[in-house]
């Protein structure tokens, strides 16, 4: 890669990243299509399409499906991004839904400083070769979310976010209270501070299909306000980019135009779009595109986008060039999907 990350370990360790606000416990499963019988091995649905076609064929009938449970593990954008960023050597502090009273043991493996303000959500993740399907119940808090955050951090949350080299606000779509929390971070930590372009604000909306156009307009406008104080980077996968473009009626025919239109309309500094085949980084310097290394038989897909984002955060705080940032993110994510474990800095230099 030629990035010489191993030579920058001390610099990486000095970069403070603060993440908020989700946290889930994921049950990872594959859907069984045919059970084992004698010498015939068990067969799982290979793709979302094949599973969807089977479900469609059961319309006006009923069916029973068996799940092959593979793991019960930490889940959610914050835990995946934070753990990956911590394993890369960044100084990571998490403010999330990690456990009642104390973080759940599943989260204590994370090489991060942990502040938990609520119990984690529960989700089931159906894994396929071409993607994943998350099933999760609605989540509501028993009290004002910002007060819970302040209680969990001993009142230091505004200072933590204000002093970070990069603050990462993740999973806006799945938490009904996320907009309120993101607003409070801006008001309490940045609104009265001078602009610091060398510092970063990173955002991942997550799958926003069920959010209204008005809600999307509001969060994108808020990210634009963050961009007045820091370099604001919005990361989207292909589906999120297309859904967002339709919802806010962008005049854009392809992904690079979506990124540029979001920047222009909402004042967002940079937009990062990642797909199975390609990644794009849209900045004031122009659009950088790079093909991704497609993994035809992934060991795991859950957390792939979060690993991409963790590496994107590292590239940002290190001040890497646009092409280098995409190379770093793509390699880190593809190695994770291929091997099923988070790569190390040494792996990235091979």
Coordinates of C-alpha atoms in Angstrom, one line a residue:
X1 CA 0.0 0.0 0.0
X2 CA 2.9 2.3 0.7
X3 CA 1.1 4.1 3.5
X4 CA 3.7 3.3 6.2
X5 CA 1.2 3.0 8.9
X6 CA 3.5 1.0 11.2
X7 CA 5.8 4.0 11.3
X8 CA 3.0 6.2 12.6
X9 CA 1.8 4.1 15.5
X10 CA 2.5 6.8 18.1
X11 CA 0.7 9.4 16.0
X12 CA -2.3 7.1 15.6
X13 CA -2.4 6.5 19.4
X14 CA -2.5 10.2 20.0
X15 CA -5.7 10.7 17.9
X16 CA -8.8 10.9 20.1
X17 CA -12.0 9.5 18.6
X18 CA -15.4 9.8 20.4
X19 CA -18.3 7.7 19.1
X20 CA -22.1 7.7 19.9
X21 CA -24.7 6.4 20.4
X22 CA -26.1 3.0 19.6
X23 CA -25.3 -0.6 20.8
X24 CA -26.8 -3.9 20.0
X25 CA -26.4 -7.6 20.7
X26 CA -26.6 -9.4 17.4
X27 CA -27.6 -13.0 16.8
X28 CA -25.9 -14.0 13.6
X29 CA -27.7 -16.7 11.6
X30 CA -28.1 -18.3 8.2
X31 CA -31.5 -19.4 6.9
X32 CA -31.6 -23.2 6.2
X33 CA -33.1 -24.1 2.8
X34 CA -32.6 -27.9 3.1
X35 CA -31.8 -29.8 6.3
X36 CA -29.1 -32.5 6.3
X37 CA -30.3 -36.0 5.4
X38 CA -27.9 -38.9 5.4
X39 CA -25.0 -38.1 3.1
X40 CA -26.7 -34.9 1.9
X41 CA -25.3 -31.9 3.6
X42 CA -27.3 -29.0 5.0
X43 CA -27.9 -26.2 2.5
X44 CA -28.6 -22.6 3.4
X45 CA -30.1 -19.9 1.2
X46 CA -27.0 -18.4 -0.6
X47 CA -28.4 -15.0 -1.5
X48 CA -31.0 -12.5 -0.4
X49 CA -32.6 -12.9 -3.9
X50 CA -33.0 -16.7 -3.5
X51 CA -34.5 -16.2 0.0
X52 CA -36.8 -13.5 -1.2
X53 CA -38.0 -15.6 -4.1
X54 CA -38.8 -18.5 -1.7
X55 CA -40.8 -16.1 0.5
X56 CA -42.7 -14.7 -2.4
X57 CA -43.7 -18.3 -3.4
X58 CA -45.2 -18.7 0.0
X59 CA -47.6 -15.8 -0.5
X60 CA -51.2 -16.6 0.7
X61 CA -49.7 -19.7 2.4
X62 CA -47.5 -20.1 5.4
X63 CA -44.0 -21.4 6.0
X64 CA -41.6 -22.4 8.7
X65 CA -37.9 -21.5 8.5
X66 CA -35.0 -22.9 10.5
X67 CA -32.1 -20.6 11.5
X68 CA -28.6 -21.9 11.8
X69 CA -27.1 -19.8 14.6
X70 CA -23.5 -18.9 14.0
X71 CA -22.8 -16.5 16.9
X72 CA -24.1 -14.1 19.5
X73 CA -21.9 -11.1 19.5
X74 CA -21.7 -7.3 19.9
X75 CA -23.6 -5.4 17.2
X76 CA -24.5 -2.0 16.1
X77 CA -22.5 0.6 14.2
X78 CA -20.9 2.1 17.3
X79 CA -19.5 -1.1 18.7
X80 CA -18.2 -2.3 15.3
X81 CA -16.7 1.0 14.2
X82 CA -15.2 1.6 17.7
X83 CA -13.7 -1.9 18.1
X84 CA -12.1 -1.8 14.7
X85 CA -10.8 1.8 15.2
X86 CA -9.4 0.8 18.6
X87 CA -7.7 -2.3 17.1
X88 CA -6.1 0.0 14.5
X89 CA -4.6 1.9 17.4
X90 CA -6.8 5.0 17.7
X91 CA -7.7 6.3 21.2
X92 CA -11.4 5.6 21.2
X93 CA -14.1 6.6 23.7
X94 CA -17.6 5.2 23.3
X95 CA -20.9 6.7 24.6
X96 CA -23.5 4.2 23.8
X97 CA -26.2 1.6 24.6
X98 CA -23.8 -0.9 26.1
X99 CA -25.5 -2.2 29.2
X100 CA -27.5 -1.2 32.2
X101 CA -25.3 0.0 35.0
X102 CA -22.2 -1.4 33.5
X103 CA -21.2 -2.5 30.0
X104 CA -22.4 -6.0 29.0
X105 CA -19.5 -8.5 28.9
X106 CA -19.8 -8.7 25.1
X107 CA -18.7 -5.1 24.8
X108 CA -15.9 -5.3 27.3
X109 CA -13.6 -6.9 24.7
X110 CA -13.6 -3.6 22.9
X111 CA -10.2 -1.8 23.2
X112 CA -12.0 1.5 24.1
X113 CA -13.1 3.6 27.0
X114 CA -16.8 2.8 27.6
X115 CA -19.7 4.9 28.9
X116 CA -23.0 3.2 28.8
X117 CA -26.3 5.1 29.2
X118 CA -28.8 2.3 28.3
X119 CA -29.3 -1.4 27.7
X120 CA -28.3 -2.6 24.3
X121 CA -30.9 -3.4 21.7
X122 CA -31.4 -6.9 20.4
X123 CA -31.2 -7.8 16.7
X124 CA -31.1 -10.9 14.5
X125 CA -28.9 -10.7 11.5
X126 CA -29.5 -13.1 8.6
X127 CA -26.3 -13.6 6.6
X128 CA -26.1 -14.2 2.9
X129 CA -23.4 -14.1 0.3
X130 CA -24.6 -10.9 -1.2
X131 CA -25.6 -9.0 2.0
X132 CA -27.5 -9.2 5.2
X133 CA -31.0 -8.7 6.6
X134 CA -31.3 -7.2 10.1
X135 CA -34.4 -7.8 12.2
X136 CA -34.8 -5.7 15.3
X137 CA -37.6 -4.5 17.6
X138 CA -38.3 -0.8 18.1
X139 CA -36.2 0.7 20.9
X140 CA -37.3 3.4 23.3
X141 CA -35.6 5.0 26.3
X142 CA -37.1 5.5 29.8
X143 CA -36.0 9.1 30.1
X144 CA -34.6 12.1 28.3
X145 CA -31.7 10.6 26.2
X146 CA -29.2 13.5 26.7
X147 CA -29.8 13.4 30.5
X148 CA -29.0 9.7 30.4
X149 CA -25.8 10.4 28.4
X150 CA -24.8 13.2 30.8
X151 CA -25.4 10.9 33.9
X152 CA -23.4 8.1 32.3
X153 CA -20.4 10.3 31.6
X154 CA -20.5 12.3 34.8
X155 CA -21.5 15.4 32.9
X156 CA -18.4 15.2 30.7
X157 CA -20.1 14.4 27.4
X158 CA -19.8 17.9 25.9
X159 CA -16.1 18.1 26.7
X160 CA -15.4 14.6 25.3
X161 CA -17.0 15.5 22.0
X162 CA -15.5 19.0 21.9
X163 CA -11.9 17.8 22.5
X164 CA -12.0 14.9 20.1
X165 CA -9.9 14.9 16.9
X166 CA -12.8 13.1 15.3
X167 CA -16.4 12.7 16.7
X168 CA -18.4 9.9 15.0
X169 CA -22.2 10.0 15.2
X170 CA -23.6 6.6 14.0
X171 CA -26.8 4.8 13.3
X172 CA -29.2 7.8 13.1
X173 CA -31.9 5.7 11.3
X174 CA -32.5 3.0 13.9
X175 CA -32.8 5.1 17.0
X176 CA -35.9 7.3 17.3
X177 CA -34.0 9.6 19.7
X178 CA -30.8 10.0 17.6
X179 CA -31.8 13.4 16.0
X180 CA -32.2 14.9 19.5
X181 CA -28.8 13.5 20.6
X182 CA -27.0 14.7 17.6
X183 CA -28.5 18.2 18.0
X184 CA -27.4 18.3 21.6
X185 CA -23.8 17.3 20.6
X186 CA -23.7 20.2 18.2
X187 CA -25.3 22.7 20.7
X188 CA -23.3 21.6 23.8
X189 CA -19.9 20.9 22.1
X190 CA -19.5 22.9 18.9
X191 CA -22.0 25.7 18.5
X192 CA -20.0 28.3 20.5
X193 CA -16.6 27.0 19.6
X194 CA -14.4 28.5 16.8
X195 CA -14.2 26.6 13.5
X196 CA -11.5 23.9 13.6
X197 CA -11.1 22.4 10.1
X198 CA -8.3 20.1 11.1
X199 CA -10.8 18.3 13.3
X200 CA -13.5 15.9 11.9
X201 CA -17.1 15.1 12.4
X202 CA -18.0 11.7 10.9
X203 CA -21.6 10.6 10.2
X204 CA -23.2 7.3 9.3
X205 CA -27.0 7.4 8.9
X206 CA -27.5 3.6 8.5
X207 CA -30.4 2.3 6.4
X208 CA -32.8 5.2 6.2
X209 CA -35.5 3.6 4.1
X210 CA -38.2 4.0 6.7
X211 CA -37.3 7.6 7.6
X212 CA -39.4 10.4 6.1
X213 CA -38.1 13.0 3.7
X214 CA -38.6 15.7 6.3
X215 CA -36.5 13.7 8.8
X216 CA -33.7 13.2 6.2
X217 CA -33.8 16.9 5.3
X218 CA -33.4 17.8 9.0
X219 CA -30.4 15.5 9.7
X220 CA -28.6 16.5 6.5
X221 CA -29.1 20.2 7.4
X222 CA -27.7 19.4 10.9
X223 CA -24.6 17.8 9.3
X224 CA -24.2 20.9 7.3
X225 CA -24.1 22.9 10.5
X226 CA -21.4 20.6 11.9
X227 CA -19.5 21.4 8.6
X228 CA -19.4 25.1 9.7
X229 CA -17.3 24.0 12.7
X230 CA -15.3 21.0 11.5
X231 CA -14.6 19.0 8.3
X232 CA -17.8 17.0 8.1
X233 CA -17.7 13.6 6.4
X234 CA -20.9 11.7 5.6
X235 CA -20.6 8.0 4.8
X236 CA -23.3 6.2 2.8
X237 CA -23.6 2.7 1.2
X238 CA -25.2 2.5 -2.2
X239 CA -28.7 1.9 -0.9
X240 CA -28.5 4.7 1.6
X241 CA -27.2 7.1 -1.1
X242 CA -30.0 6.3 -3.5
X243 CA -32.8 6.3 -0.8
X244 CA -31.5 9.7 0.4
X245 CA -31.3 11.1 -3.1
X246 CA -34.9 10.1 -3.8
X247 CA -36.2 11.3 -0.5
X248 CA -34.8 14.8 -0.7
X249 CA -35.4 15.0 -4.5
X250 CA -31.8 15.4 -5.7
X251 CA -31.3 15.9 -9.4
X252 CA -28.7 13.2 -9.7
X253 CA -28.5 10.3 -12.0
X254 CA -25.5 8.4 -10.6
X255 CA -23.6 8.1 -7.3
X256 CA -20.9 10.7 -7.9
X257 CA -23.7 13.2 -8.7
X258 CA -25.5 12.2 -5.5
X259 CA -22.4 12.9 -3.5
X260 CA -21.8 16.3 -5.2
X261 CA -25.4 17.3 -4.9
X262 CA -25.5 16.5 -1.1
X263 CA -22.4 18.6 -0.6
X264 CA -23.7 21.5 -2.6
X265 CA -27.3 21.5 -1.2
X266 CA -26.5 20.9 2.5
X267 CA -23.0 22.3 2.8
X268 CA -21.5 18.9 3.8
X269 CA -17.7 19.0 3.4
X270 CA -17.2 15.5 2.1
X271 CA -19.4 12.5 1.1
X272 CA -18.1 9.0 1.0
X273 CA -20.1 6.3 -0.9
X274 CA -19.2 2.7 -0.8
X275 CA -20.7 -0.2 -2.8
X276 CA -19.8 -3.8 -3.4
X277 CA -17.9 -2.9 -6.5
X278 CA -16.7 0.7 -6.1
X279 CA -16.1 3.5 -3.6
X280 CA -16.3 7.2 -4.2
X281 CA -15.0 10.2 -2.2
X282 CA -16.6 13.5 -3.1
X283 CA -14.7 16.5 -1.6
X284 CA -14.0 20.2 -2.5
X285 CA -11.0 18.8 -4.4
X286 CA -13.3 16.7 -6.7
X287 CA -14.5 13.1 -7.0
X288 CA -12.1 10.2 -6.4
X289 CA -13.3 6.7 -7.5
X290 CA -11.7 3.3 -6.8
X291 CA -12.8 -0.2 -7.6
X292 CA -13.2 -2.5 -4.5
X293 CA -11.8 -6.0 -4.3
X294 CA -15.0 -8.1 -4.5
X295 CA -15.1 -11.1 -2.2
X296 CA -17.4 -13.8 -3.9
X297 CA -17.6 -16.0 -0.8
X298 CA -17.4 -13.8 2.3
X299 CA -16.6 -15.3 5.6
X300 CA -18.8 -12.5 7.2
X301 CA -20.6 -9.5 5.9
X302 CA -22.0 -8.1 9.1
X303 CA -19.8 -5.2 10.1
X304 CA -18.1 -4.8 6.7
X305 CA -19.4 -1.2 6.2
X306 CA -18.3 -0.4 9.8
X307 CA -14.8 -1.6 9.1
X308 CA -14.8 0.5 6.0
X309 CA -15.8 3.5 8.1
X310 CA -13.3 2.8 10.9
X311 CA -10.5 2.9 8.3
X312 CA -12.0 6.0 6.8
X313 CA -11.8 7.7 10.2
X314 CA -8.1 6.7 10.5
X315 CA -7.3 8.0 7.1
X316 CA -9.0 11.3 7.9
X317 CA -7.2 12.0 11.2
X318 CA -3.9 11.0 9.6
X319 CA -4.4 13.5 6.8
X320 CA -4.0 10.9 4.0
X321 CA -4.7 11.9 0.4
X322 CA -8.0 11.1 -1.1
X323 CA -6.8 8.0 -3.1
X324 CA -4.9 6.7 -0.1
X325 CA -8.0 7.0 2.1
X326 CA -10.1 4.9 -0.3
X327 CA -7.3 2.4 -0.6
X328 CA -7.0 2.1 3.2
X329 CA -10.8 1.7 3.7
X330 CA -11.2 -0.8 0.9
X331 CA -8.4 -3.0 1.9
X332 CA -9.3 -3.0 5.6
X333 CA -13.0 -3.9 4.8
X334 CA -12.2 -6.5 2.2
X335 CA -9.7 -8.3 4.5
X336 CA -12.3 -8.4 7.2
X337 CA -15.0 -9.9 4.9
X338 CA -12.5 -12.4 3.5
X339 CA -11.1 -13.6 6.8
X340 CA -14.0 -12.9 9.2
X341 CA -11.7 -11.1 11.8
X342 CA -10.6 -7.5 12.1
X343 CA -7.2 -7.0 10.3
X344 CA -4.2 -5.5 12.0
X345 CA -2.0 -2.6 10.9
X346 CA 0.5 -5.3 9.9
X347 CA -2.1 -6.9 7.6
X348 CA -2.7 -3.6 5.9
X349 CA 1.0 -3.2 5.0
X350 CA 1.3 -6.6 3.3

